[in-house]
Tab-separated table of C-alpha atoms in Angstrom:
chain	number	residue	atom	x	y	z
A	253	UNK	CA	83.266	-158.194	5.488
A	254	UNK	CA	86.926	-156.919	5.588
A	255	UNK	CA	89.790	-159.790	6.729
A	256	UNK	CA	93.519	-159.036	7.376
A	257	UNK	CA	96.028	-162.117	7.564
A	258	UNK	CA	92.511	-164.400	7.433
A	259	UNK	CA	90.653	-162.622	10.190
A	260	UNK	CA	87.831	-160.732	10.294
A	261	UNK	CA	87.979	-157.226	11.439
A	262	UNK	CA	85.129	-155.483	10.239
A	263	UNK	CA	81.603	-155.890	9.237
A	264	UNK	CA	78.661	-153.819	7.847
A	265	UNK	CA	75.235	-154.768	7.406
A	266	UNK	CA	73.226	-152.262	5.414
A	267	UNK	CA	69.604	-151.680	6.056
A	268	UNK	CA	67.220	-152.682	3.492
A	269	UNK	CA	66.134	-150.778	0.663
A	270	UNK	CA	62.662	-150.333	1.305
A	271	UNK	CA	61.427	-147.722	-0.953
A	272	UNK	CA	62.021	-145.267	-3.508
A	273	UNK	CA	60.266	-142.511	-3.674
A	274	UNK	CA	61.977	-139.524	-3.489
A	275	UNK	CA	59.111	-137.039	-3.915
A	276	UNK	CA	61.797	-135.353	-6.396
A	277	UNK	CA	61.432	-134.755	-10.853
A	278	UNK	CA	62.788	-137.371	-12.965
A	279	UNK	CA	65.708	-135.530	-14.551
A	280	UNK	CA	67.046	-136.904	-17.925
A	281	UNK	CA	70.448	-135.919	-19.010
A	282	UNK	CA	71.668	-134.061	-15.943
A	283	UNK	CA	71.651	-134.467	-12.021
A	284	UNK	CA	68.877	-133.446	-9.546
A	285	UNK	CA	70.161	-130.051	-7.886
A	286	UNK	CA	68.298	-130.571	-4.856
A	287	UNK	CA	70.024	-134.203	-4.007
A	288	UNK	CA	73.733	-132.946	-5.101
A	289	UNK	CA	74.150	-129.142	-5.289
A	290	UNK	CA	76.781	-128.293	-7.016
A	291	UNK	CA	78.153	-131.050	-8.627
A	292	UNK	CA	77.710	-131.154	-12.430
A	293	UNK	CA	76.815	-135.120	-13.764
A	294	UNK	CA	75.627	-133.551	-16.552
A	295	UNK	CA	75.454	-136.101	-19.848
A	296	UNK	CA	77.462	-134.699	-22.662
A	297	UNK	CA	76.069	-136.728	-25.500
A	298	UNK	CA	72.813	-137.941	-26.732
A	299	UNK	CA	69.518	-139.749	-25.336
A	300	UNK	CA	66.968	-141.953	-27.331
A	301	UNK	CA	64.053	-144.107	-26.712
A	302	UNK	CA	64.270	-143.845	-23.303
A	303	UNK	CA	61.635	-146.375	-20.880
A	304	UNK	CA	60.645	-147.287	-17.949
A	305	UNK	CA	58.513	-150.642	-16.962
A	306	UNK	CA	57.087	-151.817	-13.718
A	307	UNK	CA	58.527	-155.390	-13.573
A	308	UNK	CA	61.446	-156.967	-14.456
A	309	UNK	CA	62.885	-157.291	-17.788
A	310	UNK	CA	64.225	-160.848	-18.696
A	311	UNK	CA	66.902	-161.084	-20.355
A	312	UNK	CA	65.742	-162.234	-23.958
A	313	UNK	CA	63.626	-159.017	-23.610
A	314	UNK	CA	66.696	-156.580	-23.450
A	315	UNK	CA	68.745	-158.515	-26.105
A	316	UNK	CA	64.656	-158.163	-28.080
A	317	UNK	CA	64.997	-154.491	-27.840
A	318	UNK	CA	68.810	-154.372	-28.710
A	319	UNK	CA	68.435	-156.331	-31.987
A	320	UNK	CA	65.643	-154.377	-33.058
A	321	UNK	CA	68.052	-151.260	-33.188
A	322	UNK	CA	66.706	-148.723	-35.485
A	323	UNK	CA	63.192	-150.539	-36.094
A	324	UNK	CA	62.191	-149.873	-32.371
A	325	UNK	CA	60.424	-151.426	-30.025
A	326	UNK	CA	57.221	-151.413	-31.787
A	327	UNK	CA	58.686	-153.951	-34.165
A	328	UNK	CA	59.238	-156.815	-31.898
A	329	UNK	CA	55.940	-159.439	-31.611
A	330	UNK	CA	55.454	-158.518	-28.261
A	331	UNK	CA	54.329	-155.255	-28.285
A	332	UNK	CA	52.988	-152.866	-28.826
A	333	UNK	CA	52.927	-151.713	-25.978
A	334	UNK	CA	55.602	-153.331	-24.250
A	335	UNK	CA	54.075	-155.064	-21.206
A	336	UNK	CA	54.696	-153.148	-18.292
A	337	UNK	CA	55.523	-150.061	-19.995
A	338	UNK	CA	55.371	-147.180	-18.102
A	339	UNK	CA	56.876	-144.162	-19.782
A	340	UNK	CA	58.266	-143.746	-23.272
A	341	UNK	CA	60.531	-140.838	-24.505
A	342	UNK	CA	60.780	-141.276	-27.600
A	343	UNK	CA	62.874	-137.945	-28.568
A	344	UNK	CA	60.882	-137.095	-31.499
A	345	UNK	CA	61.310	-133.394	-31.346
A	346	UNK	CA	59.371	-133.517	-27.985
A	347	UNK	CA	59.858	-134.378	-24.376
A	348	UNK	CA	56.312	-136.205	-24.793
A	349	UNK	CA	55.858	-139.374	-22.965
A	350	UNK	CA	54.502	-141.909	-25.322
A	351	UNK	CA	53.758	-144.390	-22.733
A	352	UNK	CA	50.809	-144.679	-20.664
A	353	UNK	CA	51.746	-142.820	-17.760
A	354	UNK	CA	51.600	-139.904	-19.657
A	355	UNK	CA	54.689	-138.295	-17.775
A	356	UNK	CA	55.898	-135.204	-20.364
A	357	UNK	CA	58.741	-133.498	-19.578
A	358	UNK	CA	59.979	-129.927	-19.748
A	359	UNK	CA	62.929	-129.040	-22.050
A	360	UNK	CA	65.800	-126.796	-20.834
A	361	UNK	CA	69.276	-125.858	-21.474
A	362	UNK	CA	71.027	-125.908	-25.179
A	363	UNK	CA	70.012	-128.982	-26.900
A	364	UNK	CA	68.588	-129.824	-30.405
A	365	UNK	CA	67.231	-133.071	-31.367
A	366	UNK	CA	69.067	-135.130	-33.817
A	367	UNK	CA	69.174	-137.877	-36.247
A	368	UNK	CA	69.122	-140.743	-33.120
A	369	UNK	CA	69.086	-144.662	-33.043
A	370	UNK	CA	65.413	-144.880	-33.662
A	371	UNK	CA	64.216	-141.720	-35.903
A	372	UNK	CA	65.152	-138.626	-33.629
A	373	UNK	CA	67.179	-138.592	-30.483
A	374	UNK	CA	68.088	-135.067	-28.634
A	375	UNK	CA	71.788	-134.066	-28.045
A	376	UNK	CA	72.372	-132.221	-25.087
A	377	UNK	CA	75.106	-129.488	-25.343
A	378	UNK	CA	75.412	-127.478	-22.527
A	379	UNK	CA	75.640	-128.011	-18.738
A	380	UNK	CA	72.966	-128.300	-17.628
A	381	UNK	CA	70.639	-129.753	-20.386
A	382	UNK	CA	68.219	-132.323	-20.609
A	383	UNK	CA	64.534	-132.078	-19.678
A	384	UNK	CA	62.619	-133.114	-15.926
A	385	UNK	CA	59.374	-134.590	-15.236
A	386	UNK	CA	57.607	-134.270	-12.788
A	387	UNK	CA	57.053	-136.322	-9.334
A	388	UNK	CA	54.927	-139.098	-10.354
A	389	UNK	CA	53.716	-142.302	-8.319
A	390	UNK	CA	54.425	-144.165	-11.429
A	391	UNK	CA	57.808	-143.126	-11.101
A	392	UNK	CA	58.235	-144.368	-7.236
A	393	UNK	CA	58.996	-147.902	-6.604
A	394	UNK	CA	58.197	-149.009	-3.164
A	395	UNK	CA	58.770	-152.491	-1.288
A	396	UNK	CA	59.699	-154.643	-3.151
A	397	UNK	CA	58.310	-153.425	-6.714
A	398	UNK	CA	59.972	-154.550	-9.707
A	399	UNK	CA	61.034	-151.973	-12.356
A	400	UNK	CA	63.536	-151.648	-15.277
A	401	UNK	CA	64.835	-148.969	-17.479
A	402	UNK	CA	66.412	-149.100	-20.649
A	403	UNK	CA	67.000	-146.526	-23.429
A	404	UNK	CA	70.043	-145.661	-26.238
A	405	UNK	CA	72.588	-143.434	-25.518
A	406	UNK	CA	75.348	-141.884	-27.253
A	407	UNK	CA	78.002	-140.139	-24.256
A	408	UNK	CA	80.913	-138.215	-24.804
A	409	UNK	CA	83.805	-137.352	-22.825
A	410	UNK	CA	83.150	-134.814	-20.508
A	411	UNK	CA	85.099	-132.784	-17.494
A	412	UNK	CA	82.381	-133.896	-14.809
A	413	UNK	CA	82.449	-134.495	-11.139
A	414	UNK	CA	83.790	-137.856	-10.633
A	415	UNK	CA	83.092	-138.782	-14.366
A	416	UNK	CA	79.505	-139.347	-13.665
A	417	UNK	CA	77.037	-138.525	-16.614
A	418	UNK	CA	73.373	-138.946	-15.610
A	419	UNK	CA	71.069	-141.232	-17.760
A	420	UNK	CA	68.380	-140.768	-15.364
A	421	UNK	CA	68.170	-139.255	-12.065
A	422	UNK	CA	65.604	-139.417	-8.949
A	423	UNK	CA	67.823	-138.989	-6.057
A	424	UNK	CA	66.582	-136.434	-3.678
A	425	UNK	CA	68.284	-135.639	0.230
A	426	UNK	CA	65.849	-136.726	3.230
A	427	UNK	CA	67.614	-134.916	5.672
A	428	UNK	CA	69.225	-130.827	5.012
A	429	UNK	CA	72.614	-132.432	5.887
A	430	UNK	CA	72.541	-134.443	2.483
A	431	UNK	CA	73.443	-137.619	4.105
A	432	UNK	CA	70.751	-139.576	3.314
A	433	UNK	CA	69.233	-139.981	0.024
A	434	UNK	CA	65.961	-141.687	-1.623
A	435	UNK	CA	65.496	-142.623	-4.943
A	436	UNK	CA	67.493	-143.993	-7.932
A	437	UNK	CA	70.173	-142.945	-10.576
A	438	UNK	CA	71.363	-144.376	-13.915
A	439	UNK	CA	74.376	-142.929	-15.169
A	440	UNK	CA	77.587	-143.914	-16.648
A	441	UNK	CA	80.834	-143.446	-14.609
A	442	UNK	CA	83.879	-142.817	-16.762
A	443	UNK	CA	81.742	-144.393	-19.323
A	444	UNK	CA	80.915	-147.556	-17.852
A	445	UNK	CA	76.892	-148.260	-16.886
A	446	UNK	CA	76.439	-147.480	-13.465
A	447	UNK	CA	73.137	-147.661	-11.537
A	448	UNK	CA	72.606	-146.779	-7.734
A	449	UNK	CA	69.134	-146.850	-5.486
A	450	UNK	CA	68.685	-146.029	-2.247
A	451	UNK	CA	65.541	-146.061	0.370
A	452	UNK	CA	66.169	-142.780	2.467
A	453	UNK	CA	68.890	-144.013	4.918
A	454	UNK	CA	72.615	-143.767	4.228
A	455	UNK	CA	74.328	-143.817	0.762
A	456	UNK	CA	72.958	-145.125	-2.589
A	457	UNK	CA	74.359	-148.523	-3.497
A	458	UNK	CA	75.491	-150.593	-5.079
A	459	UNK	CA	77.442	-148.030	-6.810
A	460	UNK	CA	78.242	-150.379	-9.514
A	461	UNK	CA	80.008	-149.751	-12.487
A	462	UNK	CA	80.353	-152.352	-15.121
A	463	UNK	CA	80.753	-152.844	-18.900
A	464	UNK	CA	82.775	-151.314	-22.110
A	465	UNK	CA	83.575	-147.842	-21.962
A	466	UNK	CA	80.989	-146.369	-23.933
A	467	UNK	CA	82.292	-143.318	-25.129
A	468	UNK	CA	83.413	-144.456	-28.450
A	469	UNK	CA	80.849	-142.241	-30.714
A	470	UNK	CA	78.263	-145.309	-31.336
A	471	UNK	CA	74.414	-145.814	-30.113
A	472	UNK	CA	74.430	-147.902	-27.664
A	473	UNK	CA	71.776	-149.867	-25.764
A	474	UNK	CA	71.344	-149.769	-21.951
A	475	UNK	CA	69.243	-151.631	-19.591
A	476	UNK	CA	68.828	-152.052	-15.615
A	477	UNK	CA	66.083	-154.518	-14.632
A	478	UNK	CA	65.475	-155.026	-10.930
A	479	UNK	CA	63.691	-157.698	-9.456
A	480	UNK	CA	63.304	-156.491	-5.754
A	481	UNK	CA	63.133	-160.252	-4.008
A	482	UNK	CA	65.675	-161.586	-5.497
A	483	UNK	CA	69.419	-161.265	-3.875
A	484	UNK	CA	70.697	-161.461	-7.565
A	485	UNK	CA	67.933	-159.528	-8.958
A	486	UNK	CA	69.392	-156.579	-10.095
A	487	UNK	CA	70.999	-156.427	-13.398
A	488	UNK	CA	72.751	-154.174	-15.821
A	489	UNK	CA	72.903	-154.892	-19.820
A	490	UNK	CA	74.911	-153.161	-22.439
A	491	UNK	CA	73.996	-153.849	-25.949
A	492	UNK	CA	72.086	-156.648	-24.726
A	493	UNK	CA	74.796	-158.510	-22.910
A	494	UNK	CA	74.731	-159.200	-19.178
A	495	UNK	CA	77.554	-156.372	-17.782
A	496	UNK	CA	76.960	-156.895	-13.976
A	497	UNK	CA	74.627	-158.300	-10.996
A	498	UNK	CA	74.125	-156.687	-8.143
A	499	UNK	CA	71.632	-157.123	-4.938
A	500	UNK	CA	68.539	-155.096	-4.826
A	501	UNK	CA	66.688	-156.306	-1.639
């Protein structure tokens, strides 16, 4: 709703986000070119331990993942593997998936494996660089399906379009004019964590970017946890701390 001098002058009701099946590959570190052709939304920096879950992680679980630090997930009392784990790209010299779904990726561009937060990580040094994972049902979240994405990032300042640096992107256009999108995207915007999701009609939402500027040369743990039935079930975390909440219904 929009108000002027205390009076409502406009109102918009968005349709529910019903399904996030985009039929697109999952991109890590780079934008899906079929969804936003011409945009350079690449990650300048490094990734490590990127993981997907088919449930909403709790605040305590996200805090535990951050606190585990360089010891990694397998040091936690509730793993290995963490409950609901779908895919886990450890970035240990390959784009292999250590999770049960087996969504192994294909590397591209100029990259190198470096000392990460947990053993090795991947440094992305060109545009575009990163890896892609083929479309798979385990990475598409249907009506009412909860999910979470978490991992470690070390972003750098880069001259990207609109300040966007993609961490994971599974957006795809559902019409030839590119007006309507389906899928989801976790990124930083001008250094702040951002998450967007859309069900095939209209523009992505919530387009929420929150938290501190992460371009400080340190590794940061980032997470988004989605409980679809709750109007406050979308939660963004940085280094184990809740930095933003949104409506994912």
